[in-house]
Coordinates of C-alpha atoms in Angstrom, one line a residue:
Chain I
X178 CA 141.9 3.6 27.2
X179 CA 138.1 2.4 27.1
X180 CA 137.3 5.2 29.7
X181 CA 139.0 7.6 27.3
X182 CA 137.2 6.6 24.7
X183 CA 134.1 6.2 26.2
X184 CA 134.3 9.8 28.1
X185 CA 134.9 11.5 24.4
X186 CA 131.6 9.8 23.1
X187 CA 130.1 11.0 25.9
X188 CA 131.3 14.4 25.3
X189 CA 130.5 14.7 21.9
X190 CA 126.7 13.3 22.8
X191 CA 126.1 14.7 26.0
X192 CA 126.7 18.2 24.5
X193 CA 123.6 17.7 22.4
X194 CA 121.9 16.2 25.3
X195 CA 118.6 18.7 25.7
X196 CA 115.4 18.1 27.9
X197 CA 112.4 17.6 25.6
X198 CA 109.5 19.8 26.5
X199 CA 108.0 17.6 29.0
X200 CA 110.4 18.0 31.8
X201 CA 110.4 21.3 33.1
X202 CA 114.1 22.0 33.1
X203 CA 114.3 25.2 36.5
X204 CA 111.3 23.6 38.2
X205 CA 112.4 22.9 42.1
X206 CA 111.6 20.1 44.2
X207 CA 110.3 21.7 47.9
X208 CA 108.6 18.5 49.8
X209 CA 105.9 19.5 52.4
X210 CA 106.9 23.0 51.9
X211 CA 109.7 22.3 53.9
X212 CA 112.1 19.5 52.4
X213 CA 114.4 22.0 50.0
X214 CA 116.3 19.2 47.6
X215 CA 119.3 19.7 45.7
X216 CA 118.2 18.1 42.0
X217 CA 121.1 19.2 39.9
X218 CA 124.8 19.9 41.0
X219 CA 128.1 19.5 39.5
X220 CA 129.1 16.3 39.1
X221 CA 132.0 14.9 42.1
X222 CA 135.2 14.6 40.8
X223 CA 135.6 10.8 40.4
X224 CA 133.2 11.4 37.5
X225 CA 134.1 12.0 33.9
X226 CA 131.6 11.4 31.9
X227 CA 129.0 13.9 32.9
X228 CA 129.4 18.1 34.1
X229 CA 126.5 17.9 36.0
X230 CA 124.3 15.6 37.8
X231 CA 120.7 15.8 38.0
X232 CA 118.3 13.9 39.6
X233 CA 115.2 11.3 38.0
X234 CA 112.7 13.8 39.5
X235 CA 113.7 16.3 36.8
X236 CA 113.4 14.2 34.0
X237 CA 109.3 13.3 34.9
X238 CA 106.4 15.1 33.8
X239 CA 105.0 18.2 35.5
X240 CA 101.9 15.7 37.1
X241 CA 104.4 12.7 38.3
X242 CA 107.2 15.5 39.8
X243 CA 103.9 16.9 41.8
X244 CA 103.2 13.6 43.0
X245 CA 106.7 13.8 45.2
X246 CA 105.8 17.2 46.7
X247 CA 103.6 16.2 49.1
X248 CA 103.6 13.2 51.5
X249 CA 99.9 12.9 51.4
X250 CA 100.3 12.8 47.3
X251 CA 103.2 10.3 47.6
X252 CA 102.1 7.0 47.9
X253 CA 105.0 5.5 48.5
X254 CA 104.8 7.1 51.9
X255 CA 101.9 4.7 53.0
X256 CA 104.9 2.5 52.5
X257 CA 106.8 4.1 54.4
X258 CA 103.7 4.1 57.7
X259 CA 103.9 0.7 57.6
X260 CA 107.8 0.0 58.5
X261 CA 107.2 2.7 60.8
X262 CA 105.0 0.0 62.6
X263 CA 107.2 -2.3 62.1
X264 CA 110.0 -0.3 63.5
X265 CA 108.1 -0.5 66.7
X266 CA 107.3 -3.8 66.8
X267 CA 109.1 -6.8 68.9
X268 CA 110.2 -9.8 66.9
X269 CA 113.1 -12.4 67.0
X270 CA 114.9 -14.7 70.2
X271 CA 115.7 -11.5 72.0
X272 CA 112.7 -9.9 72.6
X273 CA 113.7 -6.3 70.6
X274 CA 112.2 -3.9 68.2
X275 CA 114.4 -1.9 65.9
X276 CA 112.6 1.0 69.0
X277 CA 114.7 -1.1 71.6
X278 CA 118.0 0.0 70.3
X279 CA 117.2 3.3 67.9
X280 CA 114.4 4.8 69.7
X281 CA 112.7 5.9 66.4
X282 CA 113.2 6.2 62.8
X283 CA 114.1 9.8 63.2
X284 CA 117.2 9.0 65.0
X285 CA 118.8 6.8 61.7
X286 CA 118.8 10.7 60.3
X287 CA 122.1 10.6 58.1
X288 CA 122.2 7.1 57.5
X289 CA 121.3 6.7 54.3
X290 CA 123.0 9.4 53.2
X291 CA 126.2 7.2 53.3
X292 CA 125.3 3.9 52.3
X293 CA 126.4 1.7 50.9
X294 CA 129.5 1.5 53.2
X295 CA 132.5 -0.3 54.4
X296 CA 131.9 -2.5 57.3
X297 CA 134.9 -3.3 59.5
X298 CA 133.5 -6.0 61.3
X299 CA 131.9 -7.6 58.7
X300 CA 135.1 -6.7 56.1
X301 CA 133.1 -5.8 53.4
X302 CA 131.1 -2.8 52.2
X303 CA 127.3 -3.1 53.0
X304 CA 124.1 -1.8 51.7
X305 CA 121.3 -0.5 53.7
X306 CA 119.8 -4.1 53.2
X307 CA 122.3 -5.8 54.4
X308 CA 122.7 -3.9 58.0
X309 CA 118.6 -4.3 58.5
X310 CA 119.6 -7.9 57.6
X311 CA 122.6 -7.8 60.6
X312 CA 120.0 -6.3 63.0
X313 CA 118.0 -9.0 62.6
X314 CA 120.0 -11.8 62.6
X315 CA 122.5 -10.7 64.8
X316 CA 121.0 -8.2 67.6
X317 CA 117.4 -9.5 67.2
X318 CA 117.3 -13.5 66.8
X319 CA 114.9 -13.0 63.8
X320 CA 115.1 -14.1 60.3
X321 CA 116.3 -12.0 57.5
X322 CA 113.9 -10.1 55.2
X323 CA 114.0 -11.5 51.6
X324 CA 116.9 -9.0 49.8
X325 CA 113.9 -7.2 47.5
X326 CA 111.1 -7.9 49.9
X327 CA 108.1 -5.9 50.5
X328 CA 108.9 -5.4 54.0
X329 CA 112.5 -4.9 53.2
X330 CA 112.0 -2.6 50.6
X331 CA 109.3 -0.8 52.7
X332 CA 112.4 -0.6 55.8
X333 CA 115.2 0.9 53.7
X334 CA 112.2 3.2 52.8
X335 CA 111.7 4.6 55.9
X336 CA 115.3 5.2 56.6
X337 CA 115.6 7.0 53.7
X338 CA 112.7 9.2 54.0
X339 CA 114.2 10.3 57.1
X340 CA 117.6 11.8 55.6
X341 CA 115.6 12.9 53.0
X342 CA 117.5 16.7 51.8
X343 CA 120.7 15.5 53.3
X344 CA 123.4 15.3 50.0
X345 CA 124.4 11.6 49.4
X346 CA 127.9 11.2 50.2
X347 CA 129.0 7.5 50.1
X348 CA 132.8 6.9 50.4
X349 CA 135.1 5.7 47.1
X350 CA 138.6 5.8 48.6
X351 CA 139.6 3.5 51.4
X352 CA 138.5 0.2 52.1
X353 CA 135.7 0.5 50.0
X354 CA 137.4 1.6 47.3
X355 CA 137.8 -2.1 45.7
X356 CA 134.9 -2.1 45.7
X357 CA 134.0 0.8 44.1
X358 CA 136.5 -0.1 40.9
X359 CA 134.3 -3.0 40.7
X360 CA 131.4 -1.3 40.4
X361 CA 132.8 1.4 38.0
X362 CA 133.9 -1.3 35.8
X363 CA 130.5 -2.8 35.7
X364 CA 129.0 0.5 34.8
X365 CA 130.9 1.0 31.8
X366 CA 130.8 -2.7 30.8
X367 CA 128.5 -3.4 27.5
X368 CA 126.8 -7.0 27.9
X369 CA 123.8 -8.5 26.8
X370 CA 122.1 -9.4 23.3
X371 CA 122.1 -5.5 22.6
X372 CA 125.3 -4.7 24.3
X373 CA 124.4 -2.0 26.1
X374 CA 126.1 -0.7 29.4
X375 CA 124.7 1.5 31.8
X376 CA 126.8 4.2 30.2
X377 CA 125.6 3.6 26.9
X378 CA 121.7 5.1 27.8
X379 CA 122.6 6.8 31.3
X380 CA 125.5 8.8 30.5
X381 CA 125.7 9.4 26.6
X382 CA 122.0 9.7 26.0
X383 CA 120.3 10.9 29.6
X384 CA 117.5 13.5 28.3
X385 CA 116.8 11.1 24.5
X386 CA 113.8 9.8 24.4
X387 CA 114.6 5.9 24.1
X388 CA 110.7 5.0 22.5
X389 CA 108.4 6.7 24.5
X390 CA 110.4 7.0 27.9
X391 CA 112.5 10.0 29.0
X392 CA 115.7 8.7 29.6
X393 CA 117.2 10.4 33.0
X394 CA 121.2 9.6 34.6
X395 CA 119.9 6.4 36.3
X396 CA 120.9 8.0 39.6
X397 CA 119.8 6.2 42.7
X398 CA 119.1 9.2 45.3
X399 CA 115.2 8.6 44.7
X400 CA 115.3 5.0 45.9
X401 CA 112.9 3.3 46.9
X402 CA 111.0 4.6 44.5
X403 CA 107.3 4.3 44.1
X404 CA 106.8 3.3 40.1
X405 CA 104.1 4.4 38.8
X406 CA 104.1 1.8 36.3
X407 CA 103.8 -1.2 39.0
X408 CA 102.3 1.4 41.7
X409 CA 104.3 0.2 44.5
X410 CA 107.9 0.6 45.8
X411 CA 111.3 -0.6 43.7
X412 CA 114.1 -1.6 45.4
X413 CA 117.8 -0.9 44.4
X414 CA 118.7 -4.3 42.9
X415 CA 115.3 -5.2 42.1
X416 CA 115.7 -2.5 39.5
X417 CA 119.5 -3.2 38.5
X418 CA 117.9 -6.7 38.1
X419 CA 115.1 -5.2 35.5
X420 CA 117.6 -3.1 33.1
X421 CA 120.6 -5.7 33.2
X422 CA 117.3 -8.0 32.1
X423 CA 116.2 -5.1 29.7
X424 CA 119.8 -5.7 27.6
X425 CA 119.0 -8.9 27.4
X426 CA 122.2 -9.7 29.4
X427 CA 122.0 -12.7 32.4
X428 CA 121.6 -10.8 35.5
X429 CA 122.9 -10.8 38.8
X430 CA 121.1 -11.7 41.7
X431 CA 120.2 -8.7 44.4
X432 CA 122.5 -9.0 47.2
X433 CA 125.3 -10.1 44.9
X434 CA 128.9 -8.9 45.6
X435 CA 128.5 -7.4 42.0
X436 CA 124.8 -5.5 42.7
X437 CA 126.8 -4.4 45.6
X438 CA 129.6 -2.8 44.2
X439 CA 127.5 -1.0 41.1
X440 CA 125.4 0.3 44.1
X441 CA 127.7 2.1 45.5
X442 CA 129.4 3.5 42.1
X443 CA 126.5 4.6 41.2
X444 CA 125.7 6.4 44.8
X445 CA 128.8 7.9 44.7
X446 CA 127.7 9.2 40.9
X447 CA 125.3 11.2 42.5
X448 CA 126.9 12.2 45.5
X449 CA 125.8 15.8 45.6
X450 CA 122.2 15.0 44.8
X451 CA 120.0 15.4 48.1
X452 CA 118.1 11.8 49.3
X453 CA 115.0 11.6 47.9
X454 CA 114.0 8.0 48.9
X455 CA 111.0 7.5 48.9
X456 CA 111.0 9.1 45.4
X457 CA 108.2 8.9 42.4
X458 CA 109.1 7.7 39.1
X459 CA 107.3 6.6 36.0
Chain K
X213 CA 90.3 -9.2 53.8
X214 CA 93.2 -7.8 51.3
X215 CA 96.8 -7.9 52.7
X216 CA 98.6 -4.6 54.8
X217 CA 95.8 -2.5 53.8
X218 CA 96.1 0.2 55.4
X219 CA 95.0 4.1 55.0
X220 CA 96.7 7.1 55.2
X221 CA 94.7 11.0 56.0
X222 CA 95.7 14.0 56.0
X223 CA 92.9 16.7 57.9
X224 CA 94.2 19.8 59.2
X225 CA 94.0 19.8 63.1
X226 CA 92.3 23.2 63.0
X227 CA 89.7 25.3 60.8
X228 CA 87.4 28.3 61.3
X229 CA 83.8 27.5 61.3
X230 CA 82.1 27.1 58.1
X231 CA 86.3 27.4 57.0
X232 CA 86.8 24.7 53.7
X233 CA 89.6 22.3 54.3
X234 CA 91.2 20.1 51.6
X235 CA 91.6 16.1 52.6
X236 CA 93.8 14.1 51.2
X237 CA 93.3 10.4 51.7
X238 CA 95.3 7.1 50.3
X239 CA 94.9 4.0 51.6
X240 CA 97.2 0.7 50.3
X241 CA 95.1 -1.7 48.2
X242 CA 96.2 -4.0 45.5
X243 CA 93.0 -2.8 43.2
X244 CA 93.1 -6.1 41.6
X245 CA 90.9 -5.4 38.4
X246 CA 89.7 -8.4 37.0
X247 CA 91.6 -7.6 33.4
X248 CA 94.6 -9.6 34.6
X249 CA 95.8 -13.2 33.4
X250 CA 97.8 -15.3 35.9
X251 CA 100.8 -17.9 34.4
X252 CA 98.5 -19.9 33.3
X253 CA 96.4 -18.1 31.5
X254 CA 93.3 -18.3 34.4
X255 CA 91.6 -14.7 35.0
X256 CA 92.6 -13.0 38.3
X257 CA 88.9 -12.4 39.9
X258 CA 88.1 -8.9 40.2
X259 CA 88.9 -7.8 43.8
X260 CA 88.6 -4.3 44.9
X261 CA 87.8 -1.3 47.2
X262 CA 84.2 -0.6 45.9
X263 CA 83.6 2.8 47.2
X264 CA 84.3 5.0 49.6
X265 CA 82.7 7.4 51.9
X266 CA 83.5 10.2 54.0
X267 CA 81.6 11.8 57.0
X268 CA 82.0 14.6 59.7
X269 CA 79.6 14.1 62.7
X270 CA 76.6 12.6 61.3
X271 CA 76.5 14.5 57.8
X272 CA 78.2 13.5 54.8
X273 CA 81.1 15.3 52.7
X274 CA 81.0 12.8 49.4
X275 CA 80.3 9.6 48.3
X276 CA 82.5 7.4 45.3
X277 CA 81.6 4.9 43.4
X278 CA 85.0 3.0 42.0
X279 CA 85.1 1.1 39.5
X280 CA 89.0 -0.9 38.7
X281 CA 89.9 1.3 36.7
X282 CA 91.0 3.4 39.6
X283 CA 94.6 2.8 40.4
X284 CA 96.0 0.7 43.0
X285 CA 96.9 2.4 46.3
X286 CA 93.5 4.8 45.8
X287 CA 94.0 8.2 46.0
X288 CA 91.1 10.9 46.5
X289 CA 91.1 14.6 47.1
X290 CA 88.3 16.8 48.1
X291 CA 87.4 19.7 50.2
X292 CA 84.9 20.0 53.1
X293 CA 82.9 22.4 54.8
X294 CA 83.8 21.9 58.9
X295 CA 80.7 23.8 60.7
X296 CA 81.8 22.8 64.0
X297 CA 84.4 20.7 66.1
X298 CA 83.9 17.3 65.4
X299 CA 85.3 13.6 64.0
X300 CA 85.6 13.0 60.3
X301 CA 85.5 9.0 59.4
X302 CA 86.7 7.7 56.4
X303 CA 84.9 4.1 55.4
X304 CA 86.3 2.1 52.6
X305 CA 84.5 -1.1 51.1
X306 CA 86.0 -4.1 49.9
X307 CA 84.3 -6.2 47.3
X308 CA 85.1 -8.6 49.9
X309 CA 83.0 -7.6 52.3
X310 CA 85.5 -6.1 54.6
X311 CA 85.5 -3.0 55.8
X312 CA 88.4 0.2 56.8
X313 CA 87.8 2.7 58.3
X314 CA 89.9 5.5 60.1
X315 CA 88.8 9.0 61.7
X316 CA 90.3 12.3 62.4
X317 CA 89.5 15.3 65.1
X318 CA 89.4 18.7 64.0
X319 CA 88.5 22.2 65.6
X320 CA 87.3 24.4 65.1
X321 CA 87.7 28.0 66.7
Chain S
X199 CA 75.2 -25.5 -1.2
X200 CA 78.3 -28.0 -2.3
X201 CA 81.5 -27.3 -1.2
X202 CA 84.8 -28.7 -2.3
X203 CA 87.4 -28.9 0.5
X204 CA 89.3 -26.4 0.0
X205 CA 86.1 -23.8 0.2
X206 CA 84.9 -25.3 3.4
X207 CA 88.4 -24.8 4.4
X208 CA 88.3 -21.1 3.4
X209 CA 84.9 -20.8 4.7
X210 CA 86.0 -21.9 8.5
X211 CA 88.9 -19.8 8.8
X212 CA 87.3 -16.9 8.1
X213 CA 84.6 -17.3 10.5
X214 CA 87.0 -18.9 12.9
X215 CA 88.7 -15.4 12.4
X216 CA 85.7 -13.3 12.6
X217 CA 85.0 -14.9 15.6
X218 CA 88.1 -14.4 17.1
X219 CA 88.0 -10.4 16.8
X220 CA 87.5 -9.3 20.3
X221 CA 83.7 -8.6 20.9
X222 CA 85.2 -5.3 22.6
X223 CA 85.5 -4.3 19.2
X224 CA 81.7 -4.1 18.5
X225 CA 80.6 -3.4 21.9
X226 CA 83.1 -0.3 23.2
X227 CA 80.8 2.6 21.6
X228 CA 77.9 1.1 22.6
X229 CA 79.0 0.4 26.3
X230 CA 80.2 3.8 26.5
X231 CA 77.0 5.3 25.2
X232 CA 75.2 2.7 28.1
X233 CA 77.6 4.2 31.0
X234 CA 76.6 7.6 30.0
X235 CA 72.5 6.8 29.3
X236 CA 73.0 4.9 33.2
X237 CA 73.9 7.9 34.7
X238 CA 71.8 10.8 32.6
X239 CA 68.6 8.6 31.7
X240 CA 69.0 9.6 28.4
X241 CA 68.8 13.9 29.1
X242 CA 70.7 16.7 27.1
X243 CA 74.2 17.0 28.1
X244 CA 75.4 20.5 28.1
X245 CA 79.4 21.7 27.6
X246 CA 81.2 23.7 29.8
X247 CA 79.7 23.5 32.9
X248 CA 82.6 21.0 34.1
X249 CA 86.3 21.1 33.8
X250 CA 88.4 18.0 33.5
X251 CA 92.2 18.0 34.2
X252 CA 94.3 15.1 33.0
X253 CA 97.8 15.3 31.7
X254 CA 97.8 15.8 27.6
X255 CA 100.6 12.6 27.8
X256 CA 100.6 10.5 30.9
X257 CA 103.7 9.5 32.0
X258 CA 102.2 6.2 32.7
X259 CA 98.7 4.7 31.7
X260 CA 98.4 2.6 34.9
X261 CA 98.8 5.6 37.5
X262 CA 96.8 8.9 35.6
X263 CA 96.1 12.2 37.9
X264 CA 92.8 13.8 36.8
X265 CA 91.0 16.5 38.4
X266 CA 87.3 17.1 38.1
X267 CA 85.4 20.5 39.3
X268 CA 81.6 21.0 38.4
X269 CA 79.9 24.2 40.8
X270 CA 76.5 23.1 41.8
X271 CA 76.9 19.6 41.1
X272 CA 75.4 17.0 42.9
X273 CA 77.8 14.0 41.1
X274 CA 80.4 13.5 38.6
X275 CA 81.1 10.4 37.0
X276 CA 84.6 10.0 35.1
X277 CA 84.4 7.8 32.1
X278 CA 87.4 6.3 30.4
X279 CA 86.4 5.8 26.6
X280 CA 88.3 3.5 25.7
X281 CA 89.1 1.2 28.7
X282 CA 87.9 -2.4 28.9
X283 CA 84.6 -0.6 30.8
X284 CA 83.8 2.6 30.6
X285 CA 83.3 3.5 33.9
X286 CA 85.7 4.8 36.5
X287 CA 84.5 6.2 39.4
X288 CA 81.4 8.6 40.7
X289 CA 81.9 11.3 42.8
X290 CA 78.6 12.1 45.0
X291 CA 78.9 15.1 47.2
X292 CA 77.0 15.1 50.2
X293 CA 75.7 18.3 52.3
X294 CA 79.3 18.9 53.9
X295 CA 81.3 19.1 50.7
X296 CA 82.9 22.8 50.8
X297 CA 83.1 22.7 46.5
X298 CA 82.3 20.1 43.9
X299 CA 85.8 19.1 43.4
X300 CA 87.4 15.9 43.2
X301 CA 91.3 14.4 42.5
X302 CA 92.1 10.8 41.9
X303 CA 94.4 8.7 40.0
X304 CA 93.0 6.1 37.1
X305 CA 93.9 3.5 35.3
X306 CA 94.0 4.1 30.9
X307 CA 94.8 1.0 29.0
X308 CA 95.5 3.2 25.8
X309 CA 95.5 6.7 24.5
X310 CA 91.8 7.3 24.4
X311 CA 89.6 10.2 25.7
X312 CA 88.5 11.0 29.4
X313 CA 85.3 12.0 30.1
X314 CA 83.7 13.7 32.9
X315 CA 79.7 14.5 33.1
X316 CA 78.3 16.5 35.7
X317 CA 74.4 16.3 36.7
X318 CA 73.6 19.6 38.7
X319 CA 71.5 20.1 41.3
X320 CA 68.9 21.3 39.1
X321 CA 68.6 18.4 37.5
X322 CA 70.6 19.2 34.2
X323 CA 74.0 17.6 32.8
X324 CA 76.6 19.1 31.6
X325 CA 80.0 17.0 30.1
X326 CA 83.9 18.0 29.2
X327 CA 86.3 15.5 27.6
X328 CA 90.1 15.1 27.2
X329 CA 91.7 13.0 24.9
X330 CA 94.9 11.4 27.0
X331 CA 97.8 10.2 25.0
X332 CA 99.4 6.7 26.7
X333 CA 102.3 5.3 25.4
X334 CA 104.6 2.5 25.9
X335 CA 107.9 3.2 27.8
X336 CA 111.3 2.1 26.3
X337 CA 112.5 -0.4 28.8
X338 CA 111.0 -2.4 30.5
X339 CA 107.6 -0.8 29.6

């Protein structure tokens, strides 16, 4: 009944819903001349609220969306060099780099494209975090990164930036689906001092200007993203962590079973939507 | 000496003589600009990358002063004139006192 | 001259308030006008021989692209007008630069203008100014 509701309120507001001048509405994202990225499609079918889906990128001024065309503009992407040296690097009890077992980043093409994902071993769906954190602990004898690290952040960065083009396609049915209906139920859930949900900016006000910031659909295809507002790289959660703190609402912490499942909702929102990762935001 | 800093250059790998080529060069640096309070209320000292300097062979392409009120993670763009084959170096200095560098081959045909 | 308590009072608030006004206030226009005299020596400045690109609203005042391209220059210094210091960077161009031209990204703490002043080889300056609208996002800043 509440998705009813709130999908007719979304209706009747999203129809009004125009980019202000400062997005270019037909501009196309082409990285290096050679990354082609899909930045608006129709939205999948487990969504209600919105026809189409379009990506952060479009929402950002003409100067920030160049700042993603180019790896040498992107500064995320120095980010991105240094897990590359990391990826080579041995560390832990038995003697391994991530090298030893995936040769090189290039070869984790695809992966991110599908994450967060059930894990039948572990019996429970995973982020991109969370393996890295496996790797570690379990194939490498090394310590876990911190959840929102820098070198974490930097990691999932680099496996990203490899599937980047590739349409994110994260699973809602099967195991994970649980899961999912979790995070779908978080989504639409208004908490805080101002009782906001994510649906209440994301979905029934994407392209308002909410003060002086261009609100976009809150997908996560661009993540990591480098901010330009703290000039480095945002992780997933870390950002969850900042809106849910934004409504004035106790937040979770990253790595929670909670973060988890809203991840992967809001993947699957913008499954369609090419990886971006490392993307550049405001 | 500032934490991961480290750069990132783009040169083409060829050029024509006398050809201009466009550089692009970031390197990771916190920028840390001396305007910042800490939690209790002390001044964060002013540390950053003081300029930067770019040369091919033993001539130089440009020369920046910076000042923090260039962003952290420095970006610069410029073109250069290539005459001949040769090494460009990229120097950055660190208020400090260290010291990055990095160089790259192009050639020319 | 006598003061009851209540004037005396008065009196130190006022100058404890006076005080308190950031001496930024006073000194921006005439820091500004020092950055500039530091790198001209005082000389004409000219319009026009020096185009300035910055974004008319930045999407973010602590990450600004600007662009500056002078012919026949031999420096350009970028001042930010309204920044804690004026200065922001200065571009010298040595022998093997193919064109006076130079892209970075600054740092604006407010909506203020950008200014770029070019001395040319001959010995002349010449100056073009933006005025860059920053604003305060809606969440989280």
């Amino acid at each position: 009944m509440r998705k009813a509701t709130t999908t007719l309120m979304g209706a009747a507001l999203t129809v009004g819903a125009v980019l202000p001048l400062a997005a270019d509405e037909d501009a196309q994202l082409v990285v290096n001349g050679e990354i082609e990225m899909v930045t608006r499609a129709e939205a999948p079918p487990h969504v209600d609220g919105i026809r189409e889906v379009i990506s952060g990128w479009v929402f950002r001024s003409d100067e920030t969306q160049a700042l993603q065309m180019d790896d040498f503009d992107n500064p995320g992407m120095i980010f991105v060099d240094q897990a590359r040296d990391m990826f080579g690097t041995v560390i832990g009890s038995e003697d391994k780099s991530c090298a030893s077992c995936h040769e090189n980043p290039e070869a984790l093409r695809g992966v991110r494209a599908v994450y967060p994902k059930w894990d039948q071993a572990a019996g429970e769906v995973q982020t991109l975090e969370m393996q890295v954190n496996e790797c570690l602990t379990q194939q490498m004898g090394a310590d876990p990164l911190g959840y929102t690290s820098g070198d974490m952040t930097n990691m999932v960065a680099l496996i990203s930036s490899v599937s980047r083009g590739m349409p994110v396609d994260v699973a809602v049915d099967g195991p994970a689906q649980s899961t999912w209906e979790m995070g779908e139920e978080l989504y639409y859930t208004r908490t805080g001092q101002l009782e906001l949900s994510c649906a209440s900016c994301h979905e029934q006000n994407y392209g308002n200007m909410i003060r002086a910031d261009h609100l976009s659909q809150g997908h996560i295809n661009g993540f990591p993203t480098y901010r330009l507002k703290n000039a480095k790289l945002n992780a997933v959660h870390a950002r969850f962590k900042g809106c849910v703190r934004d409504t004035r609402a106790e937040t979770f912490a990253p790595g929670s079973p909670e973060f988890v499942a809203l991840e992967l909702y809001l993947a699957s929102r913008g499954n369609g939507l090419s990886v971006e990762g490392p993307s550049v935001r405001n | 000496m500032a934490e991961n800093v480290k750069p990132r250059v783009r040169v083409p790998g060829t050029a024509s003589a006398g050809e201009a080529v466009t550089i692009k060069t970031l390197i990771s640096h916190p920028m840390e600009s001396g305007q910042r309070k800490d939690k209790d209320g002390n001044v964060i000292p002013r540390s950053i990358i003081n300029r930067f300097v770019v040369d091919f062979n033993d001539q130089n392409v440009m020369d920046v002063t910076i000042e923090p009120a260039v962003s952290t993670n420095p970006f610069f763009e410029f073109e250069a004139v290539v005459p001949e084959s040769g090494t460009f170096t990229f120097t950055w200095y660190d208020d400090d006192g260290s010291v990055y560098t990095e160089s790259k081959d192009i050639e020319v045909s | 001259m006598e003061l009851n308590r209540r004037q005396a009072l008065t009196l130190a608030l006022a100058a404890t308030a006076l005080a308190a006004l950031p001496r930024d206030l006073f000194a921006a226009s005439a820091s500004l006008d020092d950055a500039i005299a530091a790198f001209t020596g005082g000389a004409e400045i000219g319009e026009g021989g020096v185009t300035l690109t910055a974004p008319e609203i930045a999407e973010n005042g602590n990450t600004v692209p600007v662009e500056v391209v002078a012919p026949g220059a031999e420096a350009i210094i970028i001042l930010a007008a309204g920044n804690p210091n004026p200065d922001v960077a200065t571009f010298h161009f040595g022998p093997l630069a193919a064109s006076q031209f130079a892209s970075t990204r600054i740092r604006l703490a407010e909506t203020q203008d950008v200014i770029a002043i070019a001395k040319m080889t001959d010995g002349t300056f010449q100056q073009a100014s933006q005025e860059v609208k920053v604003t305060i996002g809606g969440c989280g800043g």
